[in-house]
XYZ file of C-alpha atoms in Angstrom:
458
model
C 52.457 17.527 11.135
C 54.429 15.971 8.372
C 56.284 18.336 5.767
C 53.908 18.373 3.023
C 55.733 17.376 -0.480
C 55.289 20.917 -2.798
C 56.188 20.532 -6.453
C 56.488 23.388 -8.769
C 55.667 22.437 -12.653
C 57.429 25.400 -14.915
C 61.074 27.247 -14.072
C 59.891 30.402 -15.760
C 59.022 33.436 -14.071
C 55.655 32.321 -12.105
C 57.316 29.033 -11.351
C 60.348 30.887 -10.434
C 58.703 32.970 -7.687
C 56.633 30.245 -6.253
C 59.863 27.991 -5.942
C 61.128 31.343 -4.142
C 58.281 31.413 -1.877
C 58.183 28.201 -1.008
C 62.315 27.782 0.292
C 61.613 31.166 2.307
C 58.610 29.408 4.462
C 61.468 25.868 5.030
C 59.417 24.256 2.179
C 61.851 22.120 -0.426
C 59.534 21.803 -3.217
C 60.176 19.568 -6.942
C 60.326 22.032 -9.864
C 60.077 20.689 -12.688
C 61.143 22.288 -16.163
C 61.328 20.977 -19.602
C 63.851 23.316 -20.303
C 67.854 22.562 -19.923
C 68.137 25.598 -17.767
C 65.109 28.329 -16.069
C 63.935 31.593 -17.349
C 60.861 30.329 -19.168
C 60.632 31.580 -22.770
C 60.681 34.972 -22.461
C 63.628 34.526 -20.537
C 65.179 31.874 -22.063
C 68.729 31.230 -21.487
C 71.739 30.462 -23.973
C 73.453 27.207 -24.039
C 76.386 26.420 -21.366
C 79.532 27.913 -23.786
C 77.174 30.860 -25.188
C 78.314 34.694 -24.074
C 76.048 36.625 -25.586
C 75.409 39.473 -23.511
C 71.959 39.871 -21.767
C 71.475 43.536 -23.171
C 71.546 41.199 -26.509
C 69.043 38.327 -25.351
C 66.596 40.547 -23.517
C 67.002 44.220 -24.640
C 64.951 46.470 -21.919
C 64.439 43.092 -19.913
C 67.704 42.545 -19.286
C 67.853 43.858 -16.207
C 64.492 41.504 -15.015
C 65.999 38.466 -16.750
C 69.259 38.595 -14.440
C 67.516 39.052 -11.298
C 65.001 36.229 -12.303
C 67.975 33.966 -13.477
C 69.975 35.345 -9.556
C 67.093 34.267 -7.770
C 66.790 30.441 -9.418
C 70.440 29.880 -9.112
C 70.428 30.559 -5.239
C 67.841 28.690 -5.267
C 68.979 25.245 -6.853
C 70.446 23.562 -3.590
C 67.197 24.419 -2.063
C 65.152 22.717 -4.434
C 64.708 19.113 -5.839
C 65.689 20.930 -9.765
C 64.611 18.500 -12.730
C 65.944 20.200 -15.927
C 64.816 18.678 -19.300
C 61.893 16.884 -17.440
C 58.413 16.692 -18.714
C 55.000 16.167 -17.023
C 53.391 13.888 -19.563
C 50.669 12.681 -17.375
C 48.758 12.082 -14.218
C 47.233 9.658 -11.904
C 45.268 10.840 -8.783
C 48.056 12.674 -6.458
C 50.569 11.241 -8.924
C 53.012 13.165 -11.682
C 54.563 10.792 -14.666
C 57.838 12.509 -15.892
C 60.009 11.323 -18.365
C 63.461 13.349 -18.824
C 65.582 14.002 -21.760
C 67.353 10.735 -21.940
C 64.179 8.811 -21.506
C 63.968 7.879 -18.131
C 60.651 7.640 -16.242
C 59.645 8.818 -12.732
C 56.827 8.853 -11.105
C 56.511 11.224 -8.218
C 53.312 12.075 -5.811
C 52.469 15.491 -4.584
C 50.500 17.014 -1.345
C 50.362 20.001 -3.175
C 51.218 20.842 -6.990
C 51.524 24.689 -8.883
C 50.620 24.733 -12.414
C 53.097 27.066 -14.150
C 53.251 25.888 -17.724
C 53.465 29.062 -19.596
C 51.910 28.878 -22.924
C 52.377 28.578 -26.579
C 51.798 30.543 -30.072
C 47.942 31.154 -31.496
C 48.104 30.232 -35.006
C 45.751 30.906 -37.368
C 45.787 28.255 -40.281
C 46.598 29.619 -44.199
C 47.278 27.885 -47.186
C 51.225 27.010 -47.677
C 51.912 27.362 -43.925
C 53.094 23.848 -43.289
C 56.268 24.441 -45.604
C 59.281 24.753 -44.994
C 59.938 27.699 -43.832
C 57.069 28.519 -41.989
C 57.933 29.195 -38.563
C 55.728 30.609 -35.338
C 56.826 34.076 -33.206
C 57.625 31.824 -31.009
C 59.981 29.861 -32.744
C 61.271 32.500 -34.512
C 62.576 33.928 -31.254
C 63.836 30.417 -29.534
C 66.194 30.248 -32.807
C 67.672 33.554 -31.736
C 67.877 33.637 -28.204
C 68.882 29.816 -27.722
C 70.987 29.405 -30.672
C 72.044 32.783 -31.770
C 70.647 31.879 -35.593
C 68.095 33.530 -37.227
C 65.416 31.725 -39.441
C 65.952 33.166 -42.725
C 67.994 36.196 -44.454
C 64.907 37.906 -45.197
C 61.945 37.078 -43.005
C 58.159 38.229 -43.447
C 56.501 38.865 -39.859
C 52.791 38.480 -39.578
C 50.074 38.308 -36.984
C 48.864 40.800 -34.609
C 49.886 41.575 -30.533
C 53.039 42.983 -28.828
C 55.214 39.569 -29.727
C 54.808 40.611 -33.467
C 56.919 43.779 -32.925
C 59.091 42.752 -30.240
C 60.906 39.621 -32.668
C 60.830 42.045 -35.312
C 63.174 44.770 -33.079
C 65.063 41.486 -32.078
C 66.052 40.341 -35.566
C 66.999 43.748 -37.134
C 69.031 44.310 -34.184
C 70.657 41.126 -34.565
C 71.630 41.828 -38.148
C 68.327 40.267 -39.875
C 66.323 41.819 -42.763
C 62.660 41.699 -42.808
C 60.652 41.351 -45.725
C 57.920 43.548 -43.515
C 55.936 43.477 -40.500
C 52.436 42.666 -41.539
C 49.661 43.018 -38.851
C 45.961 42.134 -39.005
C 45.064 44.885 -36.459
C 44.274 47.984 -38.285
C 46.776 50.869 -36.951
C 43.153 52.883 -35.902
C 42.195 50.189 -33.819
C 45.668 49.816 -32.219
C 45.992 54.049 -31.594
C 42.299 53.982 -29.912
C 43.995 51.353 -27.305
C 46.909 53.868 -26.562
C 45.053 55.541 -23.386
C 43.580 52.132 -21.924
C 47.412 50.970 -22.170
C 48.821 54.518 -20.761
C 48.047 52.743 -17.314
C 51.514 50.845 -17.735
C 53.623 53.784 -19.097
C 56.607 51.188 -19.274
C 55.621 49.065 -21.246
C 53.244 51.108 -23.513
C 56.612 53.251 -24.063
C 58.138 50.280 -24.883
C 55.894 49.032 -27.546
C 56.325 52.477 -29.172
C 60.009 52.766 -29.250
C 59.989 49.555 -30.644
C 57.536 50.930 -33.579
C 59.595 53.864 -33.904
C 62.676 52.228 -34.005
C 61.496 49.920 -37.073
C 60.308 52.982 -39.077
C 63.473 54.797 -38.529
C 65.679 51.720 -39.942
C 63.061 51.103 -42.817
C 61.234 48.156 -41.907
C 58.408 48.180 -44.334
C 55.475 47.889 -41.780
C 51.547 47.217 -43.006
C 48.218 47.073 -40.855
C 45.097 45.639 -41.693
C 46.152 42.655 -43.607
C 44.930 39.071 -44.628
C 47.375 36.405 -44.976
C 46.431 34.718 -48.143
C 48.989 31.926 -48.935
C 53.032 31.156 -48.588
C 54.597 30.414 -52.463
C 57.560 28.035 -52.855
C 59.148 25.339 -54.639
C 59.914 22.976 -51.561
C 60.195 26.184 -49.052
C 58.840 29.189 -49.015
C 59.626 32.089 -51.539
C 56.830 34.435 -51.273
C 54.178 35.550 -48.887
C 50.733 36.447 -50.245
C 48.319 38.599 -48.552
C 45.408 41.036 -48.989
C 46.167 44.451 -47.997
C 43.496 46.611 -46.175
C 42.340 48.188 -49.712
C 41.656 44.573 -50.869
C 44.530 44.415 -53.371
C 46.723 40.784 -53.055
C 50.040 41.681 -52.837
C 53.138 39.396 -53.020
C 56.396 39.976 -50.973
C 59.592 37.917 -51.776
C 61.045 36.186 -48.513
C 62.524 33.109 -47.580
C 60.922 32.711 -43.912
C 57.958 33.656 -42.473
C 57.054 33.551 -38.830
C 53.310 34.346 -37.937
C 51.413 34.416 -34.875
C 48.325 35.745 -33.023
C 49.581 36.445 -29.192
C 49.709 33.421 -27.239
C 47.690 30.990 -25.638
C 47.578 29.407 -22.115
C 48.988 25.314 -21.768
C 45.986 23.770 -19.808
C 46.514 19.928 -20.613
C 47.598 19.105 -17.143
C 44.779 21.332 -15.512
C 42.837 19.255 -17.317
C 44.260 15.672 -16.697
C 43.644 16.454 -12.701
C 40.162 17.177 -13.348
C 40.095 21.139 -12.744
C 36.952 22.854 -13.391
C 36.838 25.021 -16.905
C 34.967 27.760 -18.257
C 34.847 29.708 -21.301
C 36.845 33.097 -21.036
C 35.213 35.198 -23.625
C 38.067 37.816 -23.485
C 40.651 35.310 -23.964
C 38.889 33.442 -26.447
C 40.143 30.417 -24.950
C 38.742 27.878 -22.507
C 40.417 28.086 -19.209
C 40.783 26.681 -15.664
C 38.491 28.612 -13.080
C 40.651 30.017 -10.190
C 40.242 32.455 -7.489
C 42.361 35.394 -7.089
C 45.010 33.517 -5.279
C 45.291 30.982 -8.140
C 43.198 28.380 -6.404
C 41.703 25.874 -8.781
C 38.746 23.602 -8.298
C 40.748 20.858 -7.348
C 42.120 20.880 -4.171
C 46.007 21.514 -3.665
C 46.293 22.202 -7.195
C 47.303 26.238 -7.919
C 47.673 27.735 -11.046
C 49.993 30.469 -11.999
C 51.434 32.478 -14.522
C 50.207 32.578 -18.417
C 49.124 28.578 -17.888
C 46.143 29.967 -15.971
C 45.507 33.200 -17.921
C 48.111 35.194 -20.518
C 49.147 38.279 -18.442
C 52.818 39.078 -19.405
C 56.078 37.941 -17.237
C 55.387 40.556 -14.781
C 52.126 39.314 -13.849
C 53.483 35.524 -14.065
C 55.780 36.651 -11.173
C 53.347 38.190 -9.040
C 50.707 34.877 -9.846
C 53.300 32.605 -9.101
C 54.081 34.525 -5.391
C 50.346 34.069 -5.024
C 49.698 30.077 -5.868
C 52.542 29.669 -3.473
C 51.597 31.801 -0.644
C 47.687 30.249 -1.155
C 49.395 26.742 -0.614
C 51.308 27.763 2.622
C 47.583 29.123 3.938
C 45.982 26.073 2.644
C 48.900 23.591 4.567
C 48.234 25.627 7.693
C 51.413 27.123 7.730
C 52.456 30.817 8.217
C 52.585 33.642 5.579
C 53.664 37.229 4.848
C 50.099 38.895 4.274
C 51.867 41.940 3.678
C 53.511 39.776 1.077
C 50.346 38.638 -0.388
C 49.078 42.404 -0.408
C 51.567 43.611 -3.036
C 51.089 40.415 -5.443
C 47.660 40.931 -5.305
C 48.027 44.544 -6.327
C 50.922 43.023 -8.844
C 48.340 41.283 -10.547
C 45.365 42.855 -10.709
C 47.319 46.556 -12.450
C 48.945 43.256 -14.696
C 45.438 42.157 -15.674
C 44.227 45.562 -16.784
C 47.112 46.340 -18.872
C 46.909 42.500 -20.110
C 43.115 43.120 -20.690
C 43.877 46.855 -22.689
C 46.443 44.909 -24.670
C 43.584 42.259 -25.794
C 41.288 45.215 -27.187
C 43.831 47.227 -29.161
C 44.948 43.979 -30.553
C 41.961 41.483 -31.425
C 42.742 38.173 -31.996
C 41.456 37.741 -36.394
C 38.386 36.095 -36.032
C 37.781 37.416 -39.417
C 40.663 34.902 -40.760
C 38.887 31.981 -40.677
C 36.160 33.182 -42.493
C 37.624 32.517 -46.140
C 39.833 29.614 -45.439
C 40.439 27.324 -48.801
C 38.866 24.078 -48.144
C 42.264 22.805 -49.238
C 44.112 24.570 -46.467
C 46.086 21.991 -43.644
C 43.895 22.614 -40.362
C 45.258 19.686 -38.407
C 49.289 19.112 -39.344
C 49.945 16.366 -37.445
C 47.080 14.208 -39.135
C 46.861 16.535 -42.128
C 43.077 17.040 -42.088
C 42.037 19.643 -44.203
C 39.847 22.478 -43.181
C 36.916 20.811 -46.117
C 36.890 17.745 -44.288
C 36.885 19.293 -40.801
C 33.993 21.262 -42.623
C 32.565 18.316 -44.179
C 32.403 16.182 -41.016
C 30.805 19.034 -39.211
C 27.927 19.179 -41.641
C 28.043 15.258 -42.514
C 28.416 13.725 -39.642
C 26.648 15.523 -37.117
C 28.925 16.603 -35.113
C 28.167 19.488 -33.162
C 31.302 19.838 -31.013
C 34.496 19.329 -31.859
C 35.502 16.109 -29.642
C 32.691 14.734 -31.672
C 34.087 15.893 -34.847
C 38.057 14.429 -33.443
C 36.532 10.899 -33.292
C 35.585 11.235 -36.857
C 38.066 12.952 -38.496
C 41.330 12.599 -36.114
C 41.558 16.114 -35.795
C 43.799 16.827 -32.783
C 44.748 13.594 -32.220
C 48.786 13.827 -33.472
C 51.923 14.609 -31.828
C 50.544 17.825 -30.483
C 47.461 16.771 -29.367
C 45.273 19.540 -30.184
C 47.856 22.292 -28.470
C 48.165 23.623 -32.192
C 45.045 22.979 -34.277
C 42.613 22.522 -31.297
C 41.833 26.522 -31.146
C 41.458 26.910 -34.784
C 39.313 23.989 -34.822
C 36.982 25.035 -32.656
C 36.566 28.710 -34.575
C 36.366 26.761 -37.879
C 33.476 24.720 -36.065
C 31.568 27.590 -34.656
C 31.506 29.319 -38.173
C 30.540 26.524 -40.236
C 27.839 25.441 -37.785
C 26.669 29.358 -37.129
C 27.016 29.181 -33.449
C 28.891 30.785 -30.803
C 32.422 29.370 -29.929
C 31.944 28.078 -26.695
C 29.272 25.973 -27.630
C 31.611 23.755 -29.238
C 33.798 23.051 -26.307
C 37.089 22.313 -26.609
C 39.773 19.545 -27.658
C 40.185 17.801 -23.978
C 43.480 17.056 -22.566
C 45.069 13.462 -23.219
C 48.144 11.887 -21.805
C 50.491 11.918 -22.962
C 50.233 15.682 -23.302
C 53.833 15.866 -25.191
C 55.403 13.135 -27.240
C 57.321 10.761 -25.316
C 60.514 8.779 -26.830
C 59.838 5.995 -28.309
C 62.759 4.040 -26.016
C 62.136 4.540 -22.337
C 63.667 3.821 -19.211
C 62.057 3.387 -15.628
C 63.796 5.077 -12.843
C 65.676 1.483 -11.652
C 67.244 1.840 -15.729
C 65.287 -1.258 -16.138
């Protein structure tokens, strides 16, 4: 029997661990990484040149983000390694990359692991396409990837365990923070303290982080509405509504906001995988079994790309996908292996599913958007017309409502606005939100250069 040709999409930690499992069985699988170097996000690494220590970058994950980064770097004459290479498409059994400088590939696959992370949940408000205005996420890629921070005094908002953790990352760096305000109402968070108990590390975590903020004077407030960002060509001033109804105005000169994250499924959904609503997750998602099998054959899913679990999960999830494709090529496994992912994942998913409930994703938001307020950036369609279209056009889904209106069809494709337009759908038209599907996947799923090359240079 031929070697069957294994690529890995994602060097973070799920992709990481598949890679791993892969070599060990005398696979030599394609990963695939947009990245210059692996870790993933939450384990991002500094430029070539950059010293920082890891105790700096990672803080309790150092430790974690050293083994990861070991493990990839004895693994790199095992593997074909693309660095700075995106997926931007698909065709059958068929990947089109296209790399940093440009050049395009095209590459087939007998088998193919879906680890693609995922990316902020935004919730739209008015002034938050300024300059200035920055996801968690981005927030934390300007510190960890460039040592810089985004402003000299920053205003924090959303909700989840990300909101915290970049605030205890930019005091300790030297930052000042104009506050940490959170939608979650601190009663709702304390009630989720003995569902979370399950993972004592990481619940102990989260609280040293809180405790750590309050000791160094981080003003802190729960229960809050994001209103508007103020500014004369950048932001100046974040307004919100505190939880006794009073606006409020806070003087900063950067704001990062964000609502946990949410799962990258374009390319599960350019190969044709199966979906279905996730309720908990709020977010429509590739069906899998246990073992990350998806409805298409030879196509695994792992990590937060299938389902937002943490790193720790991701690892075990990407063990999984890869030990699933060994069984599925007929080749031998370590069930024992297998045993202790499985267990990996499913104490992952409980703590992942406690974290959901003590920190709700703001439905509520979206109630009293402004009309006026940017929903799609990229096209800059208002949250009126989205409205308006809904109501005028009858559209009762929101791939109806895109060929109207263009929302979701920019640069990002939806991977921004498509969530938010779906809740802004489901309220104006009184329904529940998966009834109004979901923003499908298009190539190319990232924007490509303008000036390309083929393979040949041609």
């Amino acid at each position: 029997m031929s070697t069957p040709r294994v690529v890995v999409i994602g060097a973070g930690p799920a992709g990481t661990r598949a890679a791993e499992m892969l070599v060990a069985a005398g696979l030599k699988p394609v990963v695939v990484d947009e990245a210059p170097r692996s870790g993933g996000q939450i384990y991002r690494r500094q430029p070539q040149g950059f010293r920082r220590p890891p105790e700096k970058l990672y803080g309790f994950e150092a430790g974690k983000a050293a083994r990861l980064h070991e493990t990839f770097d004895r693994l790199q004459d095992k593997i074909d390694y693309r660095p700075r290479t995106m997926v931007w498409g698909t065709e059958g059994r068929n990947l089109h990359l296209a790399d940093g400088d440009g050049r395009q590939d095209v590459i087939g696959f007998d088998a193919l692991i879906l680890a693609t992370g995922a990316v902020d949940r935004i919730v739209p408000f008015e002034g938050w396409t300024m300059p200035g205005v920055y996801t968690l996420g981005g927030a934390q890629i300007a510190l960890k990837y460039q040592a810089c921070l985004i402003g000299r005094n920053v205003a924090l908002v959303g909700s989840g365990p990300l909101l915290y953790l970049v605030a205890y990352q930019y005091r300790r760096a030297g930052g000042n923070l104009a506050g940490i305000f959170d939608t979650t109402p601190l009663s709702r968070e304390l009630a989720g303290l003995p569902r979370m108990a399950a993972n004592p590390a990481n619940t102990a975590k989260g609280l040293y982080y809180l405790a750590w903020l309050a000791a160094h004077g981080v003003p802190m407030l729960h229960g809050v509405a994001p209103l508007r960002a103020e500014g004369e060509g950048r932001v100046a001033r974040l307004v919100l509504r505190d939880r006794a109804g009073r606006e409020r105005t806070f003087a900063c000169d950067a704001i990062a906001a964000g609502y946990h994250v949410q799962s990258e499924t374009q390319l599960a959904d350019l190969l044709g995988c199966d979906f279905a609503f996730d309720a908990r997750a709020g977010q429509w998602l590739p069906r899998q079994d246990e073992m990350g099998r998806s409805s298409v054959a030879g196509v695994y899913l792992a990590g937060d790309g299938a389902l937002v679990r943490g790193a720790d999960t991701a690892e075990a999830t990407g063990a999984l996908a890869a030990l699933a494709c060994l069984q599925d090529q007929g080749m031998p496994f370590d069930a024992a292996v297998r045993g202790q992912a499985l267990k990996a994942m499913r104490r992952g998913s409980a703590f992942a599913s406690a974290l959901r409930d003590a920190f709700p994703f703001p439905e509520h938001l979206y109630e009293n958007l402004a009309d006026e307020t940017i929903l799609c950036r990229c096209e800059e369609v208002s949250v009126g017309t989205f409205r308006a279209t809904l109501r005028d056009k009858g559209a009762d889904e929101v791939n109806r409502a895109k060929a109207f209106c263009r929302v979701g069809m920019g640069r990002c494709q939806g991977r921004m606005c498509g969530a938010s337009a779906a809740r802004v759908a489901a309220q104006t038209l009184g329904v529940e939100l998966a009834s109004v599907g979901r923003l499908r996947g298009q190539a190319p799923v990232k924007p490509l250069p303008a000036a390309i090359q083929t393979e040949a240079g041609e």
